[in-house]
GROMACS .gro file of C-alpha atoms in nm:
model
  330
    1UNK     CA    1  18.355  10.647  -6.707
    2UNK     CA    2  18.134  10.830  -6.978
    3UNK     CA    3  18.491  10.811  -7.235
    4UNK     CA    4  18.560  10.464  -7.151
    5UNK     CA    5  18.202  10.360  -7.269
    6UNK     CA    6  18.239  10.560  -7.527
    7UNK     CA    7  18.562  10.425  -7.643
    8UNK     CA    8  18.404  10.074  -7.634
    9UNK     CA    9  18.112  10.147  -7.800
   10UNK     CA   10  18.344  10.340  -8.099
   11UNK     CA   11  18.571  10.013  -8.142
   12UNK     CA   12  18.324   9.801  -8.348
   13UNK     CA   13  18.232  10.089  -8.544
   14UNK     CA   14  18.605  10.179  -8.559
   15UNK     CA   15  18.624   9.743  -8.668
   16UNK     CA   16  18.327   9.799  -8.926
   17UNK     CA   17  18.575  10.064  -9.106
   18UNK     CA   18  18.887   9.845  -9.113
   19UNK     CA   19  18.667   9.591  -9.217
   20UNK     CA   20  18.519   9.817  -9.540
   21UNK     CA   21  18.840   9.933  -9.665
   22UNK     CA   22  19.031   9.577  -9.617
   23UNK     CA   23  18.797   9.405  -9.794
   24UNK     CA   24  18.766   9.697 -10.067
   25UNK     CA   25  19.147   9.700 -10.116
   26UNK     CA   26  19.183   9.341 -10.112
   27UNK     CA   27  18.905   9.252 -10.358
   28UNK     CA   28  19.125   9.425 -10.581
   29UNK     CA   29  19.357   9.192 -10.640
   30UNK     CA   30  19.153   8.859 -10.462
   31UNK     CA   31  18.809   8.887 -10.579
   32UNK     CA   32  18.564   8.580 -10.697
   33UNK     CA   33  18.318   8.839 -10.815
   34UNK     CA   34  18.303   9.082 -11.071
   35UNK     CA   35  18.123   9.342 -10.817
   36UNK     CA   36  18.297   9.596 -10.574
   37UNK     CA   37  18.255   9.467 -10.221
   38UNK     CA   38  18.116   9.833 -10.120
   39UNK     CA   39  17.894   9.791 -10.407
   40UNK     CA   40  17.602  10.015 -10.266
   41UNK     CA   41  17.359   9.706 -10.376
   42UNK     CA   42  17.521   9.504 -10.212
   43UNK     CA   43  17.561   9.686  -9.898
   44UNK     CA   44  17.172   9.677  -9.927
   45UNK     CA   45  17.191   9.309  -9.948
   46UNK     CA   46  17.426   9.285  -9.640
   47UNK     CA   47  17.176   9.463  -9.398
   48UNK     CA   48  16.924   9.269  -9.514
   49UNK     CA   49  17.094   8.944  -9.469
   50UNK     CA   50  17.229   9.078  -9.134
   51UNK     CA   51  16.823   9.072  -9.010
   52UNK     CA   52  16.738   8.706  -8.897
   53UNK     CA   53  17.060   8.716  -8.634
   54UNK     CA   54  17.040   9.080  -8.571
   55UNK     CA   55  16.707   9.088  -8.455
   56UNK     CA   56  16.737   8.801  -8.233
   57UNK     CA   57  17.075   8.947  -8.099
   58UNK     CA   58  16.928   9.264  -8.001
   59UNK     CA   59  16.743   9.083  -7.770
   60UNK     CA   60  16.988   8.870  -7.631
   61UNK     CA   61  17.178   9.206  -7.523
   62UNK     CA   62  16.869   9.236  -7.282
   63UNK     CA   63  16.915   8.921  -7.154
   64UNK     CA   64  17.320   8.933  -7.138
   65UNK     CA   65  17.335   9.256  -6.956
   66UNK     CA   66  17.074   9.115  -6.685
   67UNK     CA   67  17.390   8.868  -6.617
   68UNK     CA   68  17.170   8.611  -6.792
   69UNK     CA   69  17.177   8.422  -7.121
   70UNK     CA   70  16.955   8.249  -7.346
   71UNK     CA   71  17.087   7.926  -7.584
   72UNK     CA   72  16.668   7.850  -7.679
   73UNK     CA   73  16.655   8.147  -7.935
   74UNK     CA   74  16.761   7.900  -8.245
   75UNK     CA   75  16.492   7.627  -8.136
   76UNK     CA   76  16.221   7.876  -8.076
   77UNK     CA   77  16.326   8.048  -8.396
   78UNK     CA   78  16.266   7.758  -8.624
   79UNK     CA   79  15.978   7.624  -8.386
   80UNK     CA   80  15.783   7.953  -8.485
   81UNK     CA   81  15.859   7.936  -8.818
   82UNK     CA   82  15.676   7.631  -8.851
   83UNK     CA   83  15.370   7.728  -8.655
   84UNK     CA   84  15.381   8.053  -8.924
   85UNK     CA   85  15.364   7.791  -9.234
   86UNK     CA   86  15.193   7.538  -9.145
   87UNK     CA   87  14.880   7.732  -8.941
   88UNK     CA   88  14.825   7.888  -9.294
   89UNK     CA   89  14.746   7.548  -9.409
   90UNK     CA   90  14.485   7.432  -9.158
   91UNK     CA   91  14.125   7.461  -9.306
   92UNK     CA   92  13.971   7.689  -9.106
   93UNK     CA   93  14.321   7.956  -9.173
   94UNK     CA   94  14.229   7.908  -9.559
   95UNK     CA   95  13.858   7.997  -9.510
   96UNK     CA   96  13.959   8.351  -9.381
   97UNK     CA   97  14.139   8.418  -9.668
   98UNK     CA   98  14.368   8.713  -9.636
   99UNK     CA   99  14.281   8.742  -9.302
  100UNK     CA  100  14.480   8.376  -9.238
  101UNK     CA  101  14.822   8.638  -9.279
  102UNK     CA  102  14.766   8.820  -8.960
  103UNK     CA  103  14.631   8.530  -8.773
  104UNK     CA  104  14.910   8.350  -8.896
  105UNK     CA  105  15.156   8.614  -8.754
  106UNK     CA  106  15.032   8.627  -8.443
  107UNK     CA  107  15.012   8.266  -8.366
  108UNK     CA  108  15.362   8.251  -8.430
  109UNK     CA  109  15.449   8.550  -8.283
  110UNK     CA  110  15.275   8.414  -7.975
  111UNK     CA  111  15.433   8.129  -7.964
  112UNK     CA  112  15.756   8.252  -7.910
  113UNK     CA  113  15.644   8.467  -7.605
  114UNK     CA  114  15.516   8.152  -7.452
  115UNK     CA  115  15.852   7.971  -7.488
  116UNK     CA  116  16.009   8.243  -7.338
  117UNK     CA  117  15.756   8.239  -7.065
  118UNK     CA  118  15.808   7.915  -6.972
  119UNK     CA  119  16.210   8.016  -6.982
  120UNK     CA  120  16.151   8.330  -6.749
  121UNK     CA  121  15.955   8.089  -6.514
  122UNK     CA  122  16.209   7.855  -6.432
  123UNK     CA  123  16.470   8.071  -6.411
  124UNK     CA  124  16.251   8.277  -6.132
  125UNK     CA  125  16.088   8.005  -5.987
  126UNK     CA  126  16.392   7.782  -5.911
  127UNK     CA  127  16.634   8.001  -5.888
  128UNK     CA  128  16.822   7.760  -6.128
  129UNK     CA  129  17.096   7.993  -6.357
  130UNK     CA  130  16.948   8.063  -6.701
  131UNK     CA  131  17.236   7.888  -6.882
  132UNK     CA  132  17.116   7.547  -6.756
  133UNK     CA  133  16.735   7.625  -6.809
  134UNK     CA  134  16.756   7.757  -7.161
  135UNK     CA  135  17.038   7.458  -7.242
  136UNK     CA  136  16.718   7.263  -7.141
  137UNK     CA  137  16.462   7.427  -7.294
  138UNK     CA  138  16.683   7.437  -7.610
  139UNK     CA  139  16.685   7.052  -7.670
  140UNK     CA  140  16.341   7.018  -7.563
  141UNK     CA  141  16.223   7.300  -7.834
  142UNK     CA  142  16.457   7.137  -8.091
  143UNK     CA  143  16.294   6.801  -8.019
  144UNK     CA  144  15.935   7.000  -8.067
  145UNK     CA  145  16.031   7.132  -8.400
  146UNK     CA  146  16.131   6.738  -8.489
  147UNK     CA  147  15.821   6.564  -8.315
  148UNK     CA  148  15.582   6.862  -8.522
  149UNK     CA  149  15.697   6.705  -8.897
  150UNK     CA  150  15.960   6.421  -8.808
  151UNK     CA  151  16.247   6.509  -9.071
  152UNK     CA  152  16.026   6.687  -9.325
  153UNK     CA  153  16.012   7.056  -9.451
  154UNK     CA  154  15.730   7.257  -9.322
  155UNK     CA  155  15.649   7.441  -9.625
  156UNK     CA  156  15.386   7.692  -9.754
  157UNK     CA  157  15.399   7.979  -9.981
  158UNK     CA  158  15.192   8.306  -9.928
  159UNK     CA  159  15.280   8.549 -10.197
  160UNK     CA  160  15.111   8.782 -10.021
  161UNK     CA  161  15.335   8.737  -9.755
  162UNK     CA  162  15.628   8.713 -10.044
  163UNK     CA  163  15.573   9.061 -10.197
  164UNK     CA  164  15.532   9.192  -9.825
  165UNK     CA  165  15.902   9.006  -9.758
  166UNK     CA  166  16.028   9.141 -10.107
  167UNK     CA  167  15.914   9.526 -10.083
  168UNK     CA  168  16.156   9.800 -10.061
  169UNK     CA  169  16.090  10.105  -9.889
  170UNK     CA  170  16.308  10.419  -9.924
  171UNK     CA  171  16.579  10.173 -10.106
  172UNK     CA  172  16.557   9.954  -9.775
  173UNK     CA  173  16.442   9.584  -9.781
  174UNK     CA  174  16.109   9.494  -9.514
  175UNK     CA  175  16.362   9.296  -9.307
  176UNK     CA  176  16.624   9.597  -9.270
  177UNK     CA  177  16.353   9.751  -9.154
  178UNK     CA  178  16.245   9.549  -8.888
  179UNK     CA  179  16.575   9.510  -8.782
  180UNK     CA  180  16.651   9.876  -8.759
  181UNK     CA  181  16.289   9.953  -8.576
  182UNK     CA  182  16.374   9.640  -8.289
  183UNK     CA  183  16.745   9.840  -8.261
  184UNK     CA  184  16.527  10.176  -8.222
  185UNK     CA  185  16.254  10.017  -7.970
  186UNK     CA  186  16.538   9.829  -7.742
  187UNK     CA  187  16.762  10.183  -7.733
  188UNK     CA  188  16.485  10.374  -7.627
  189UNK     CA  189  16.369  10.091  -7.382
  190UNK     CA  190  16.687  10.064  -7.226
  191UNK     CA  191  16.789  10.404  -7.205
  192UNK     CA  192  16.472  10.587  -7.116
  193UNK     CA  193  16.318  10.378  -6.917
  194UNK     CA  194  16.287  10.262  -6.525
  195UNK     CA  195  16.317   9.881  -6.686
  196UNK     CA  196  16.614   9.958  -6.884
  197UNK     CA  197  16.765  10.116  -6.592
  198UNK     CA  198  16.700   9.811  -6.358
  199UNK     CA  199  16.848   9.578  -6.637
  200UNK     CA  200  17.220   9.731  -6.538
  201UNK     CA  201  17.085   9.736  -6.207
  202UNK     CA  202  17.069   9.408  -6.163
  203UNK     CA  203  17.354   9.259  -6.390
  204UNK     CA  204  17.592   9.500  -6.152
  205UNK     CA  205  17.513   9.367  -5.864
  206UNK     CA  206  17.163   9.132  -5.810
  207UNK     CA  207  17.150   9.132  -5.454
  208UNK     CA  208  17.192   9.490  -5.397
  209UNK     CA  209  16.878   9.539  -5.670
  210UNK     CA  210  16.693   9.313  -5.456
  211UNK     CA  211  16.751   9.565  -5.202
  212UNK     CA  212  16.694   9.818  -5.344
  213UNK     CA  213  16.336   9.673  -5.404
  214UNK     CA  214  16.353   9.589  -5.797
  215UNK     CA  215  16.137   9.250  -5.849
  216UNK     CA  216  16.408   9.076  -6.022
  217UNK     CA  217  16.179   8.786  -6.085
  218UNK     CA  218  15.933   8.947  -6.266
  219UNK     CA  219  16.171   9.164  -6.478
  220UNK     CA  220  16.390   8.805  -6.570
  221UNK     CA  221  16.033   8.671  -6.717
  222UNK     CA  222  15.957   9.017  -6.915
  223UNK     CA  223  16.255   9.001  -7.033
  224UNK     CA  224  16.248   8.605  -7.152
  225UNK     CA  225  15.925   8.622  -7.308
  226UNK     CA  226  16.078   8.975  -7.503
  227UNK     CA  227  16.386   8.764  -7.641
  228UNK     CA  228  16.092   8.501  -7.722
  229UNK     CA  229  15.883   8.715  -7.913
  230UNK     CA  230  16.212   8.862  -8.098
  231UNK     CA  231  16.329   8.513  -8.215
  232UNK     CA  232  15.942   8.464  -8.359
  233UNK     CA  233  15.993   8.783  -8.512
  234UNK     CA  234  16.302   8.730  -8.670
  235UNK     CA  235  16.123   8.389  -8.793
  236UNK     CA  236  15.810   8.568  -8.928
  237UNK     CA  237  16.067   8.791  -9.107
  238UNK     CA  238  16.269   8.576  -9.239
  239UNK     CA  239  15.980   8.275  -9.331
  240UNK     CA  240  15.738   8.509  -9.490
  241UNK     CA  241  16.014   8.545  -9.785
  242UNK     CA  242  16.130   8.172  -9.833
  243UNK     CA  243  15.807   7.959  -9.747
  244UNK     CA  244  16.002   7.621  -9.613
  245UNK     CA  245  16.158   7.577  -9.289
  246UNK     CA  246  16.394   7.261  -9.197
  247UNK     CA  247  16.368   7.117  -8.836
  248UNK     CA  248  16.716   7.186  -8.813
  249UNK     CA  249  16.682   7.565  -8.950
  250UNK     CA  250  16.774   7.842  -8.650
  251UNK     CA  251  17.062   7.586  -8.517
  252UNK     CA  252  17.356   7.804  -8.386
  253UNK     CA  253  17.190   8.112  -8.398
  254UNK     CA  254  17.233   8.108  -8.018
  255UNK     CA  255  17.596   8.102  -8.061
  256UNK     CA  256  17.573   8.360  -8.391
  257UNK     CA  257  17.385   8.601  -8.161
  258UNK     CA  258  17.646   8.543  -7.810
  259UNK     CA  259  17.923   8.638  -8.034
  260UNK     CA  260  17.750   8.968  -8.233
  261UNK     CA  261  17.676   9.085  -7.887
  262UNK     CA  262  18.011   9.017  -7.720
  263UNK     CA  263  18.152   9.198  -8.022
  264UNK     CA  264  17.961   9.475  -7.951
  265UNK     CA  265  18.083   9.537  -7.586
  266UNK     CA  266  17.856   9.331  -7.392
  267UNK     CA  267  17.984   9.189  -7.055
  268UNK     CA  268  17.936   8.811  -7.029
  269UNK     CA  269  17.902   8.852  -6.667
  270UNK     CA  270  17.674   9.165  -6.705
  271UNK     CA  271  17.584   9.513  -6.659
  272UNK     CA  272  17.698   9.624  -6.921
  273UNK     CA  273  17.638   9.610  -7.290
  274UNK     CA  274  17.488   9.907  -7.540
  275UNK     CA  275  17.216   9.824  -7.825
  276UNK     CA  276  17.376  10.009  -8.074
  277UNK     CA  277  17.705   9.853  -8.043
  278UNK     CA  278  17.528   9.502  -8.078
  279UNK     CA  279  17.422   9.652  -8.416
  280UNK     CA  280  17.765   9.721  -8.488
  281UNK     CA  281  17.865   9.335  -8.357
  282UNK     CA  282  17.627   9.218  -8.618
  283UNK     CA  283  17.692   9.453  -8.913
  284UNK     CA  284  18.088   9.340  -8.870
  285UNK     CA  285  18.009   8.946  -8.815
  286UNK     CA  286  17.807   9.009  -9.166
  287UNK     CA  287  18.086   9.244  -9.340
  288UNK     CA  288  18.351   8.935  -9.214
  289UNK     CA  289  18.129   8.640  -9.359
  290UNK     CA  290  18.026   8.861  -9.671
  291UNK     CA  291  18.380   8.978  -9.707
  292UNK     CA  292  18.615   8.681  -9.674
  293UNK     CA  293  18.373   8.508  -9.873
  294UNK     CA  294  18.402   8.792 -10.133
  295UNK     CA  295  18.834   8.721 -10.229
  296UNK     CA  296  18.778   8.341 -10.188
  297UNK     CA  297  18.774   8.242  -9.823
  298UNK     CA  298  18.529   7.896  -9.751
  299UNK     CA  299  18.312   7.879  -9.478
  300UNK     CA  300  18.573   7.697  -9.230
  301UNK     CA  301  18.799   8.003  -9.281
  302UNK     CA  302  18.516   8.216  -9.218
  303UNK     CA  303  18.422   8.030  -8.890
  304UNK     CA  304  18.777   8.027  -8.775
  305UNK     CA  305  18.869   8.401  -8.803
  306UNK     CA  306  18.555   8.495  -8.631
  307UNK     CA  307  18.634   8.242  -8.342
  308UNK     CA  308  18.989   8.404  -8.340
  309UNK     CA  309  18.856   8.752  -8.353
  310UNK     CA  310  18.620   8.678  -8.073
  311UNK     CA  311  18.868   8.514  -7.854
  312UNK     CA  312  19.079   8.833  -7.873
  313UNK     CA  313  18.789   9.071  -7.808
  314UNK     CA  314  18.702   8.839  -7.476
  315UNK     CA  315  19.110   8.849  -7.411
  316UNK     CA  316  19.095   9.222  -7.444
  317UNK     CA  317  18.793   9.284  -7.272
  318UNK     CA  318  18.970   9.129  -6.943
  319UNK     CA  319  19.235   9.284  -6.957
  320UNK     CA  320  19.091   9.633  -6.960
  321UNK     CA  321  18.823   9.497  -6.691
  322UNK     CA  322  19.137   9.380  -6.459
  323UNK     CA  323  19.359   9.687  -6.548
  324UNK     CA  324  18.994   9.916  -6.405
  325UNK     CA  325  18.985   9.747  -6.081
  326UNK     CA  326  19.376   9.757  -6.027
  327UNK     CA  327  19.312  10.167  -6.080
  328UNK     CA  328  19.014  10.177  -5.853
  329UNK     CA  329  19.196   9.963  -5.579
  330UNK     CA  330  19.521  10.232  -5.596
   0.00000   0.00000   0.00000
């Protein structure tokens, strides 16, 4: 059991390779751009871009391997985005001064906790499946984010905020950063810890952690309100740098996210998935987009051989699922 995981947590990594020395080779001869693709700036450039998706795809891992999903993360992304900008804005924000940064941060940062609250409730409360509430809760976020400045960019820019966005420490941008301490924080949550534990628990086999005694209610809301707080982050990130958000910024991230975590291993149904190889998802949806965009490709191509790739992980996947339990049954 311990090689098979391992095998399936190599493969993306194993992907990310092909992936380098294809698109290294093939700029060669292909190339819109004067730069090598493994350009070490511009591998710099990649992880950085790779943040806004990666962070909130970290989470969704959480929520995948539970057996659970969350479609809400775009809406609450661009909802908190807006709360960061505009709160900086209101009167008494600019009479604090500096200060308004923090307070700024937070209020955002809260606000995604309390969407995901309000996710985590339903879903324990009704029993209803997650997939239906967060649908939901999607359109009535995205109509939020509308309702808060009609059709209108929410804008404000903080250079304070801006030369915090812009720094570089140890050659790494702020948002590489954050993205690499969430992948740190999540591994050591769900690997060294009772919670992380109970996550596989219950996306093996729900009833039986109910008998076991795990409250899966309470975990499903912890666990909501985390992916909440992670899409806020990954808006605080992200909005500190540019200063304008569009109502319809954050749309498909949902579906962005889904697909860097399914690369990376993660079982739709649950139970399994690994933090690390969701990193790996994202770094190789980023190297594809990056890359095919690099020797020409538009961004239909693009969309279409991810799709395709995606389909065949999913088609693989199965197959080695169905091919386990025909071993087990002999």
């Amino acid at each position: 059991m311990k090689r098979e995981a391992l095998l399936k947590q190599g493969a993306i990594w194993a992907f990310i390779l092909v992936e380098l020395v294809f698109f290294s080779v093939a700029g060669e001869y292909l190339s819109v751009s004067d730069k090598a693709f493994m350009d070490f700036d511009n591998m710099l450039l990649l992880l950085k871009q790779s943040a806004p998706i990666g962070i909130i795809a970290l989470g969704m891992t959480i929520i995948m391997i539970n057996g659970n999903i969350d479609l809400s993360v775009g809406a609450t992304f661009a909802l908190s985005a807006i709360v960061l900008l505009d709160s900086m804005t209101w009167p008494f924000m600019q009479a604090l001064g500096g200060w308004s940064v923090p307070l700024a941060w937070l209020l955002a940062l809260g606000t995604g906790v309390v969407l995901g609250a309000i996710n985590g409730l339903i879903v324990w409360k009704t029993g209803v499946d997650a997939f239906i509430v967060t649908l939901g809760s999607m359109l009535g976020y995205r109509g939020l984010v509308f309702m808060y400045n009609g059709e209108q960019p929410t804008s404000h820019l903080n250079w304070d905020l801006v030369d915090f966005a812009e720094a570089q420490i140890l050659g790494l941008h702020t948002a590489t950063w954050f993205l690499l301490g969430v992948a740190l924080f999540l591994w050591l949550l769900m690997t060294k810890t009772v919670h992380g534990r109970n996550a596989y628990a219950i996306g093996n086999n729900r009833e039986a952690a109910v008998n076991a005694g795990i409250r899966v209610g309470p975990h499903f809301l912890i666990n909501f309100m985390l992916i909440g707080f992670l899409a806020s982050l990954s808006a605080v990130v992200f909005y500190s740098e540019s200063g304008s958000v569009n109502p319809n910024d954050g749309m498909l991230y949902e579906l962005w996210a889904i697909t860097a975590v399914v690369l990376g291993g993660t079982k739709l149904t649950g139970g399994y998935g690994s933090i690390i190889s969701t990193l790996g998802g994202v770094i190789a949806i980023q190297l594809l987009r990056k890359g095919l965009g690099h020797i020409g490709a538009d961004t239909e191509t693009v969309n279409l051989v991810i799709g395709l790739i995606l389909i065949a992980v999913l088609f693989l996947d199965r197959q080695l699922n169905r091919k386990g339990k025909e071993e087990l049954k002999t």
